[in-house]
Amino acid sequence: MEIKDLIHFLPNVEIFAELNNDELKSIANICKIHNYKTDEYLFEENNSRKSLFILLSGRVDLVKKTPFGTEKVLRIFDAGEFMSEGALMDDYPHSTSGKVAENCEVAIITKSDFDLYFKENYASALKILSSISRLISRRMSVATSQMVGLQAQYISGRTRTEHDLLGDREVPYEFYYGVQTLRGLENFNITGIALNHYPNLIKALAQVKLAAAKANHKLGLLEDTVFGAIAHACDEIINGKYHVHFVVDMIQGGAGTSTNMNANEVIANRALEIMGYKKGEYKYCHPNNHVNMSQSTNDVYPTAIKLGIIYENQQLLLVLKDLIDSFYSKAKEFAHVIKMGRTQLQDAVPMTLGQEFEAYAVTLEEEILRLQENAKLFYEINMGGTAIGTGINADPMYSEYCTQFMCEVTDMPFVLASNLVEATQDTGAFVIYSSAVKRLAVKLSKICNDLRLLSSGPRTGLSEINLPPMQPGSSIMPGKVNPVIPEVVNQIAFKVIGNDLTVTLAAEAGQLQLNVMEPVITQSILESIEMLKNGMTTLKYRCIDGISANEKHCRNMVMNSIGLVTALNPIIGYEASTQVAKRALEENRGVYELVLEMNLMTKEELEEALKPENMIKPIEMKRKY
């Protein structure tokens, strides 16, 4: 971009909005233009801040490393936005990284260049720093409100007046939500977990609203300018912007109306800005008349929930597959480690530690198909059913068009329910999916029970494996290290099982043409998925990947086990095997020496029969007939 083009571009950037033309020219002259390619970094976490970055084209992801070395996308930046503005004020380390998502052109102002600019252009530099300070203050107010609760939402001195059925209210001017969201905040301070805790749900809401707007536009019900602004606002929310303004508690009365209105108001107010109006000037773009056109909470909310859960399920499966890979890796590593299998906590027959871990991988692998199949039920939606499924206030073609645009917007095979009255009141898909999530939790908990048993000891338990030590295990017993990671996964499973019961009861509580309990169904399923994702990630990296085998101890227990006689049963017969087992128990002696003493087998025959490879799989029997 040339300097002359940059001068025209900069007024669209928030921190330069107050500069006059001469000031814009002077700031443009200290900008350095640089091109970045996809996957390059503008700046990296923990490095000192040195420059302000203004995105001229392309896209940049704001990412943060997780404790496990992966990167989580926190926000997406598009052209006209800026990053690392605090660099003009101090050199504190970056808490996040700016990673290029699409090839981009960036204008860069370094701290050293701005310091020189400040000396020569004091007034304009002060305007820029003032804008940055207001921005930081705004961000801090949002962060504070999320930490300390509802009261912190009302710290802005500037407000706008909005009204609804119950009267007028003052809404903080800078917030994109409106009066109905404000009432939702006041009424439902329940869990402390707001909608913005689940970005996929917000993305889903925006995609539903976008599909609805496209359908209304195609029908000629939404004029071009308003449609374009709504679509632009929805795209921004889909890309991660304005999520902090989705503030209503996850659990709420009203069958999700507060959630739907939170989305309507944020989209409407952002659309108003895009069209050049002020927030709250709803005569130009109204939350109900335009954003919610042809819709009801009763078709928007369940459709958005279904889409949000589909996204969450995709992420859950990725985490699950990573954990399965870890179990398969351990199965391969422990393939040669002979050990004693157990039934009812009693010695059974020999196996390998690798077989034990492979069984864990296989049982979890089964859940991939279960979750995939059950999530497919969410592709059936009821858009256009409006209040109870009769389609009142919607065009006859709206349902079909909206469903088509849902497919287009999400790239998913959504279908319109055959009976919208039935679909509006039915929550069966949530019950079935929740049960699949519970089944995964139950299996994980059983595996963790096994890990705790197998690592028990270290001197007086099974002690066949060693779990990586994570933290001291006692405030009174020196040297004690507990299996804290399997323990926390057990507790996650208990919560998931409880959430599944909540979903079941909430689904049963539906009455007539609507189930008003969908908010707690949503919160329960999303909480279960999130806890399982976090739990499985923790289990993989902080437990499974670091497990080691006590190989010698495992083998000694096999050779000393009375259960070893089971491997000899086909050779010496059940009666003789029983006598050997009885004497071994009574005399505290080994099976090996007793078989030789009783002349039941030769040493060569016994050695052959007790080879590990002959004890852990079927072997060809001698034919007698």
XYZ file of C-alpha atoms in Angstrom:
625
model
C 0.000 0.000 0.000
C 1.277 3.430 -0.934
C 1.500 6.300 1.591
C -1.359 8.170 -0.085
C -3.571 5.075 0.224
C -2.488 4.584 3.818
C -3.591 8.144 4.667
C -7.103 7.305 3.447
C -7.031 3.959 5.266
C -5.959 5.144 8.732
C -9.152 7.080 9.681
C -10.967 3.731 9.685
C -8.632 2.507 12.415
C -10.103 3.287 15.850
C -6.997 4.753 17.486
C -6.450 7.220 14.616
C -10.080 8.271 14.212
C -9.584 11.658 15.928
C -6.579 12.750 13.839
C -6.971 15.478 11.232
C -5.610 15.126 7.713
C -2.184 16.647 8.480
C -1.810 14.438 11.525
C -2.748 11.392 9.454
C -0.040 12.267 6.935
C 2.555 12.587 9.685
C 1.652 9.249 11.289
C 1.547 7.533 7.875
C 5.138 8.659 7.260
C 6.459 6.661 10.208
C 4.594 3.465 9.187
C 6.658 0.675 7.672
C 4.746 -1.645 5.319
C 5.535 -5.340 5.578
C 4.036 -8.458 3.965
C 3.624 -11.667 5.949
C 2.841 -15.169 4.716
C 0.429 -17.665 6.260
C 1.703 -19.239 9.518
C 4.297 -16.516 10.079
C 4.186 -14.601 13.362
C 3.814 -10.846 13.720
C 4.787 -11.191 17.379
C 5.219 -14.068 19.790
C 4.150 -14.784 23.320
C 6.594 -13.808 26.102
C 8.682 -11.590 23.792
C 8.930 -7.873 24.512
C 6.405 -5.594 22.802
C 8.227 -3.415 20.287
C 5.696 -2.376 17.634
C 2.083 -1.542 16.862
C 0.681 -3.637 13.986
C -2.104 -2.310 11.740
C -3.671 -4.945 9.508
C -4.145 -3.572 5.980
C -5.278 -6.827 4.370
C -5.520 -10.524 5.178
C -6.266 -12.147 8.520
C -4.340 -12.724 11.738
C -5.214 -15.089 14.589
C -4.523 -14.066 18.157
C -3.315 -17.321 19.723
C -2.120 -18.482 23.111
C -0.156 -21.604 23.959
C -1.842 -24.170 26.177
C 0.080 -26.038 28.904
C 0.368 -28.909 26.434
C 2.179 -26.978 23.706
C -0.788 -26.492 21.368
C -2.196 -23.117 20.315
C -5.706 -21.880 21.061
C -7.223 -19.183 18.843
C -8.629 -16.397 21.026
C -9.672 -13.941 18.325
C -9.459 -13.278 14.590
C -8.305 -9.880 13.257
C -9.306 -8.524 9.838
C -8.251 -5.514 7.769
C -8.644 -2.238 9.618
C -7.838 -3.693 13.016
C -4.668 -3.318 15.063
C -2.654 -5.359 17.551
C -0.053 -4.744 20.235
C -1.113 -1.130 20.711
C 0.321 -1.242 24.239
C 3.808 -1.318 22.696
C 3.564 2.449 22.190
C 3.335 2.808 25.973
C 5.626 0.120 27.417
C 7.679 -2.952 26.495
C 5.920 -5.533 28.678
C 6.075 -9.066 27.186
C 3.304 -10.227 24.877
C 0.803 -12.494 26.623
C -0.318 -13.899 23.254
C 0.998 -14.395 19.716
C -0.167 -12.911 16.414
C -0.142 -15.702 13.814
C -0.981 -15.029 10.170
C -4.077 -16.954 9.053
C -4.107 -15.527 5.513
C -1.302 -13.709 3.697
C -1.464 -10.157 4.956
C -0.072 -6.658 4.510
C 0.731 -4.833 7.734
C 1.657 -1.275 8.648
C 4.107 -1.244 11.564
C 4.909 1.606 13.953
C 7.857 0.813 16.218
C 8.118 2.108 19.757
C 11.364 3.930 18.950
C 9.817 5.691 15.929
C 6.753 6.677 17.954
C 8.933 8.105 20.744
C 10.585 10.429 18.192
C 7.182 11.240 16.733
C 5.914 12.114 20.218
C 8.628 14.740 20.668
C 7.843 16.417 17.345
C 4.041 15.914 17.252
C 3.005 16.089 20.878
C -0.692 16.917 20.318
C -1.411 14.198 17.781
C 0.618 11.607 19.718
C -1.438 12.466 22.783
C -4.647 11.833 20.834
C -3.384 8.387 19.835
C -2.324 7.491 23.383
C -5.660 8.755 24.700
C -7.517 6.458 22.290
C -5.327 3.532 23.320
C -5.988 4.265 26.997
C -9.745 4.290 26.439
C -9.504 1.013 24.555
C -7.483 -0.633 27.338
C -9.912 0.717 29.933
C -12.826 -0.748 27.987
C -11.153 -4.127 27.803
C -10.392 -4.037 31.509
C -14.009 -3.217 32.314
C -15.169 -6.276 30.404
C -12.565 -8.472 32.100
C -13.551 -7.072 35.486
C -17.246 -7.705 34.854
C -16.530 -11.319 34.051
C -14.513 -11.775 37.246
C -16.510 -9.880 39.850
C -20.058 -10.259 38.629
C -23.107 -8.385 37.470
C -22.551 -5.090 39.241
C -19.361 -4.380 37.296
C -21.363 -4.175 34.073
C -22.614 -0.723 35.096
C -19.402 1.272 35.317
C -19.756 3.391 32.186
C -20.682 7.015 32.763
C -22.175 7.321 29.282
C -25.445 5.543 28.553
C -28.177 5.307 25.944
C -31.879 4.958 26.658
C -33.684 1.886 25.346
C -37.184 0.638 25.990
C -39.095 -2.613 25.875
C -42.457 -3.921 27.072
C -41.607 -3.135 30.700
C -40.389 0.423 30.154
C -37.219 2.485 29.639
C -33.740 1.543 30.844
C -30.294 3.106 30.610
C -27.818 0.832 28.804
C -24.029 1.446 29.005
C -23.239 3.214 25.749
C -20.229 1.150 24.704
C -21.916 -2.228 25.040
C -23.482 -3.813 21.980
C -26.256 -5.574 23.846
C -29.487 -3.771 24.691
C -32.315 -3.516 27.177
C -33.583 -7.110 26.957
C -30.102 -8.489 27.524
C -29.779 -6.095 30.469
C -32.900 -7.577 32.008
C -31.565 -11.073 31.381
C -28.396 -10.127 33.266
C -30.427 -8.898 36.219
C -32.781 -11.871 36.329
C -30.374 -14.751 35.761
C -27.251 -14.377 37.869
C -27.256 -18.161 38.311
C -24.066 -20.027 37.384
C -21.652 -17.187 36.685
C -20.987 -18.837 33.317
C -22.015 -16.547 30.469
C -22.720 -17.402 26.847
C -19.261 -16.119 25.879
C -17.738 -19.042 27.787
C -18.759 -21.181 24.794
C -17.491 -19.515 21.574
C -18.933 -22.282 19.381
C -22.428 -21.522 20.653
C -22.016 -17.835 19.801
C -20.620 -18.731 16.380
C -23.634 -20.995 15.839
C -26.072 -18.243 16.833
C -24.453 -15.870 14.338
C -24.590 -18.481 11.573
C -28.287 -19.117 12.214
C -28.953 -15.362 12.095
C -26.930 -15.069 8.882
C -28.878 -17.881 7.210
C -32.157 -16.257 8.294
C -31.075 -12.888 6.919
C -30.089 -14.474 3.609
C -33.503 -16.160 3.360
C -35.359 -12.926 4.145
C -33.234 -11.039 1.629
C -33.919 -13.607 -1.066
C -37.629 -13.279 -0.349
C -37.405 -9.494 -0.755
C -38.277 -8.874 2.894
C -34.930 -7.366 3.914
C -33.547 -4.507 1.841
C -29.977 -4.577 0.574
C -28.354 -2.083 2.947
C -29.785 -3.587 6.133
C -29.107 -7.113 4.918
C -25.507 -6.257 4.072
C -24.916 -4.750 7.504
C -26.501 -7.687 9.327
C -24.505 -10.158 7.236
C -21.293 -8.209 7.919
C -21.992 -8.163 11.652
C -22.730 -11.901 11.658
C -19.510 -12.629 9.772
C -17.546 -10.665 12.355
C -19.102 -12.602 15.220
C -18.497 -15.891 13.402
C -14.830 -14.874 13.188
C -14.609 -14.327 16.930
C -15.403 -10.645 17.391
C -17.789 -9.108 19.943
C -18.120 -12.361 21.890
C -17.585 -10.478 25.161
C -20.977 -8.830 24.638
C -22.783 -12.186 24.885
C -23.237 -11.905 28.613
C -26.442 -13.696 29.629
C -26.079 -16.643 32.017
C -26.183 -20.075 30.393
C -29.059 -21.159 32.624
C -32.094 -18.900 32.267
C -35.860 -18.915 32.253
C -37.811 -18.132 29.117
C -36.741 -21.092 26.966
C -33.678 -19.215 25.698
C -35.327 -15.888 24.843
C -32.597 -13.945 26.651
C -29.957 -15.730 24.575
C -31.797 -15.037 21.324
C -32.288 -11.363 22.210
C -28.652 -11.021 23.288
C -27.690 -12.145 19.779
C -30.326 -9.951 18.109
C -29.200 -6.837 19.993
C -25.466 -7.328 19.458
C -25.969 -7.967 15.735
C -28.362 -5.016 15.365
C -26.096 -2.542 17.155
C -23.027 -3.650 15.228
C -25.034 -3.437 11.978
C -26.062 0.115 12.916
C -22.396 1.074 13.306
C -21.586 -0.468 9.948
C -24.342 1.623 8.351
C -23.031 4.783 10.044
C -25.610 5.079 12.813
C -25.302 5.028 16.581
C -26.049 2.063 18.791
C -29.688 2.052 19.795
C -30.981 3.822 16.660
C -33.199 0.841 16.024
C -35.453 2.510 13.465
C -32.693 1.774 10.942
C -31.996 -1.800 12.065
C -34.141 -3.326 14.797
C -33.233 -6.421 16.852
C -36.721 -7.890 16.441
C -38.028 -6.400 13.190
C -34.876 -7.010 11.153
C -32.401 -9.375 12.842
C -35.151 -11.650 14.201
C -37.372 -11.390 11.120
C -39.346 -14.606 10.369
C -37.916 -16.188 13.524
C -38.771 -17.114 17.083
C -36.541 -18.140 19.967
C -38.263 -21.501 19.612
C -36.665 -22.266 16.250
C -33.485 -20.167 16.494
C -32.358 -21.370 19.911
C -32.616 -25.155 19.382
C -31.071 -24.834 15.924
C -28.131 -22.863 17.305
C -27.719 -25.331 20.172
C -27.582 -28.224 17.729
C -24.999 -26.489 15.555
C -22.947 -25.466 18.586
C -22.908 -29.035 19.882
C -21.848 -30.304 16.444
C -18.823 -27.988 16.615
C -18.081 -29.051 20.179
C -18.407 -32.702 19.186
C -15.848 -32.232 16.419
C -13.372 -30.845 18.945
C -14.201 -33.598 21.433
C -13.417 -36.242 18.805
C -10.036 -34.672 18.039
C -9.063 -34.803 21.709
C -10.390 -38.353 22.015
C -8.376 -39.495 18.987
C -5.208 -38.023 20.498
C -5.817 -39.972 23.709
C -6.480 -43.170 21.758
C -3.171 -42.694 19.919
C -1.406 -42.488 23.273
C -2.938 -45.763 24.418
C -1.944 -47.461 21.156
C 1.586 -46.114 21.561
C 1.803 -47.556 25.059
C 0.346 -50.851 23.814
C 3.216 -51.108 21.349
C 5.777 -50.093 23.969
C 4.503 -52.705 26.460
C 3.851 -55.511 23.937
C 6.630 -57.690 25.422
C 5.768 -57.151 29.104
C 4.177 -60.352 30.450
C 1.831 -59.886 33.406
C -1.091 -61.518 35.163
C -4.599 -60.790 34.025
C -7.315 -60.579 36.677
C -11.043 -61.130 36.954
C -12.945 -60.064 40.070
C -9.583 -58.778 41.360
C -8.333 -62.387 41.504
C -5.504 -63.916 39.445
C -6.830 -65.148 36.110
C -4.490 -65.928 33.205
C -1.342 -64.313 31.798
C -1.459 -61.533 29.251
C 0.792 -58.689 28.204
C 0.645 -55.159 29.465
C 0.456 -54.204 25.786
C -2.790 -56.179 25.400
C -4.206 -54.370 28.416
C -3.435 -50.940 26.987
C -4.582 -51.887 23.505
C -7.962 -52.841 24.989
C -8.212 -49.316 26.422
C -7.508 -47.851 22.984
C -10.080 -50.078 21.293
C -12.857 -49.428 23.810
C -12.389 -45.675 23.432
C -12.178 -46.002 19.642
C -15.706 -47.418 19.666
C -16.945 -44.113 21.051
C -15.842 -42.181 17.981
C -18.500 -43.854 15.856
C -21.135 -43.549 18.610
C -20.568 -39.812 18.995
C -20.442 -39.249 15.243
C -23.668 -41.131 14.629
C -25.572 -39.487 17.467
C -24.406 -36.001 16.457
C -25.977 -36.566 13.029
C -29.383 -36.284 14.695
C -28.668 -32.574 15.134
C -28.799 -32.001 11.374
C -32.595 -31.963 11.543
C -33.747 -28.407 12.331
C -37.029 -26.514 12.658
C -36.181 -23.087 11.203
C -39.372 -21.409 10.054
C -41.510 -23.168 12.615
C -41.411 -19.915 14.626
C -43.395 -19.997 17.883
C -44.864 -23.520 17.979
C -44.145 -24.991 14.554
C -47.068 -23.561 12.597
C -44.844 -21.058 10.796
C -46.806 -17.993 11.819
C -45.131 -14.693 10.715
C -42.884 -16.484 8.227
C -43.172 -16.649 4.431
C -44.212 -20.088 3.064
C -40.809 -20.410 1.322
C -38.788 -19.169 4.299
C -38.202 -22.578 5.933
C -36.872 -24.089 2.740
C -34.628 -21.124 1.925
C -33.334 -20.789 5.481
C -32.438 -24.489 5.615
C -30.615 -24.187 2.289
C -28.648 -21.211 3.561
C -27.840 -23.051 6.811
C -26.197 -25.695 4.638
C -24.346 -23.012 2.677
C -23.192 -21.010 5.694
C -22.011 -24.030 7.718
C -21.105 -26.514 4.970
C -23.206 -29.109 6.769
C -26.121 -31.284 5.530
C -28.986 -29.721 7.472
C -32.517 -30.880 6.665
C -35.866 -29.395 7.581
C -37.915 -31.520 9.993
C -40.906 -33.158 8.344
C -43.272 -31.918 11.059
C -42.291 -28.572 12.587
C -44.852 -28.749 15.385
C -43.290 -32.007 16.571
C -39.739 -30.778 16.027
C -40.311 -27.610 18.061
C -41.206 -29.564 21.198
C -38.928 -32.594 20.759
C -35.599 -32.798 22.615
C -34.926 -36.486 21.967
C -31.722 -35.843 20.018
C -30.188 -34.161 23.068
C -31.076 -37.147 25.257
C -29.452 -39.626 22.899
C -26.318 -37.538 22.377
C -25.963 -36.885 26.110
C -26.115 -40.629 26.735
C -23.245 -41.142 24.284
C -21.198 -38.524 26.106
C -22.000 -40.307 29.369
C -20.910 -43.642 27.885
C -17.536 -42.143 26.988
C -17.209 -40.764 30.525
C -18.045 -44.145 32.051
C -15.386 -45.870 29.963
C -12.788 -43.250 30.843
C -13.606 -43.624 34.520
C -13.248 -47.409 34.359
C -9.860 -47.033 32.679
C -8.762 -44.593 35.359
C -9.912 -47.011 38.053
C -7.617 -49.589 36.443
C -4.695 -47.186 36.285
C -5.071 -46.434 39.981
C -5.118 -50.157 40.801
C -2.229 -51.081 38.508
C -0.056 -48.305 39.966
C -1.054 -48.952 43.576
C 1.765 -49.354 46.076
C 4.586 -48.791 45.482
C 5.469 -51.594 47.936
C 2.151 -53.016 49.083
C -0.029 -52.726 45.975
C -0.004 -54.181 42.464
C 2.724 -51.770 41.329
C 2.775 -53.082 37.767
C 3.023 -49.616 36.264
C 4.353 -46.252 37.360
C 2.299 -43.121 36.754
C 4.316 -39.941 36.242
C 4.509 -38.098 39.592
C 2.566 -34.834 39.380
C 2.619 -33.461 42.921
C 3.315 -34.464 46.538
C 0.400 -36.549 47.757
C 0.121 -35.778 51.423
C 0.511 -32.988 53.936
C 1.471 -35.506 56.624
C 3.004 -38.570 54.907
C 6.423 -37.795 53.398
C 7.198 -39.353 50.038
C 3.604 -40.189 49.164
C 2.588 -39.516 45.550
C -1.049 -39.999 44.553
C -2.650 -40.822 41.169
C -4.156 -37.340 40.964
C -4.768 -37.309 37.196
C -6.877 -40.483 37.066
C -8.661 -39.233 40.188
C -9.695 -35.978 38.535
C -10.938 -37.837 35.438
C -13.050 -40.042 37.721
C -14.616 -36.910 39.188
C -15.246 -35.471 35.729
C -17.102 -38.669 34.882
C -19.303 -38.286 37.952
C -20.240 -34.763 36.826
C -20.977 -35.961 33.283
C -23.204 -38.751 34.620
C -25.060 -36.185 36.711
C -25.406 -33.843 33.731
C -26.862 -36.680 31.679
C -29.525 -37.204 34.337
C -30.249 -33.456 34.230
C -30.699 -33.635 30.453
C -33.053 -36.591 30.837
C -35.192 -34.865 33.461
C -35.249 -31.598 31.495
C -36.321 -33.393 28.319
C -39.111 -35.134 30.232
C -40.276 -31.793 31.661
C -41.410 -30.443 28.299
C -45.052 -29.431 28.127
C -47.368 -29.166 25.152
C -45.787 -27.322 22.195
C -42.445 -26.342 23.762
C -39.757 -27.545 26.124
C -38.755 -24.493 28.158
C -35.915 -26.393 29.855
C -33.576 -26.271 26.852
C -31.144 -23.829 28.562
C -30.209 -26.365 31.248
C -30.000 -29.087 28.577
C -27.571 -26.881 26.669
C -25.498 -25.959 29.706
C -25.294 -29.574 30.863
C -24.154 -30.997 27.511
C -21.658 -28.213 26.796
C -20.225 -28.450 30.310
C -19.834 -32.215 29.951
C -18.052 -31.866 26.621
C -15.722 -29.164 27.904
C -14.835 -31.100 31.038
C -14.177 -34.234 29.011
C -11.998 -32.353 26.523
C -9.939 -30.844 29.319
C -9.866 -34.109 31.250
C -8.749 -36.237 28.310
C -6.077 -33.726 27.337
C -4.777 -33.731 30.899
C -4.938 -37.538 31.056
C -2.948 -37.880 27.827
C -0.158 -35.419 28.543
C 0.109 -35.680 32.322
C -0.464 -39.384 32.738
C -0.660 -41.844 29.825
C 2.323 -40.554 27.836
C 4.547 -40.825 30.923
C 3.547 -44.286 32.171
C 6.366 -46.820 32.607
C 6.193 -50.549 33.331
C 7.719 -52.500 36.202
C 8.586 -55.312 33.831
C 10.554 -57.584 36.173
C 7.918 -57.308 38.893
C 5.151 -58.142 36.416
C 6.965 -61.286 35.263
C 7.721 -62.437 38.794
C 4.061 -62.151 39.730
C 3.142 -64.291 36.714
C 5.614 -66.999 37.650
C 4.463 -66.972 41.281
C 0.773 -66.837 40.519
C -1.496 -69.781 41.142
C -3.424 -68.603 38.107
C -0.510 -69.846 36.008
C -1.951 -73.334 36.285
C -4.779 -72.285 33.948
C -2.274 -72.259 31.098
C -1.481 -75.898 31.896
C -5.096 -77.038 32.126
C -5.357 -78.232 28.478
C -2.197 -80.313 28.958
C -2.489 -81.924 32.408
C -6.273 -81.765 32.778
C -8.637 -79.971 35.112
C -8.341 -82.399 38.055
C -4.554 -82.334 38.119
C -4.567 -78.575 37.682
C -6.909 -78.239 40.652
C -4.583 -80.336 42.824
C -1.602 -78.220 41.822
C -3.472 -75.007 42.588
C -4.653 -76.323 45.968
C -1.168 -77.393 47.064
C 0.375 -74.162 45.802
C -2.059 -72.191 47.943
C -1.762 -74.374 51.049
C 2.017 -74.760 50.939
C 2.804 -71.284 49.617
C 4.791 -72.781 46.758
C 5.023 -72.070 43.063
C 3.094 -73.846 40.320
C 6.278 -74.424 38.344
C 8.063 -76.497 41.003
C 4.942 -78.441 41.976
C 4.225 -79.546 38.396
C 7.763 -80.938 38.158
C 7.590 -82.508 41.637
C 4.306 -84.253 40.803
C 5.777 -85.539 37.507
C 2.926 -84.042 35.545
C 5.229 -82.662 32.837
C 8.870 -82.721 31.898
C 10.915 -79.586 32.367
C 11.122 -79.130 28.579
C 7.354 -79.487 28.184
C 6.746 -77.064 31.052
C 9.170 -74.483 29.673
C 7.486 -74.678 26.287
C 4.002 -74.339 27.747
C 5.007 -71.364 29.874
C 6.636 -69.359 27.112
C 5.002 -65.927 27.133
C 3.935 -66.195 23.515
C 2.119 -69.451 24.270
C 0.193 -68.004 27.213
C -1.255 -64.867 25.674
C -3.016 -66.182 22.587
C -4.811 -69.299 21.303
C -2.521 -72.217 20.476
C -3.257 -75.309 18.420
C -4.409 -78.177 20.616
C -3.270 -81.791 20.162
C -5.961 -83.755 18.365
C -6.994 -86.883 20.264
C -9.497 -88.195 17.750
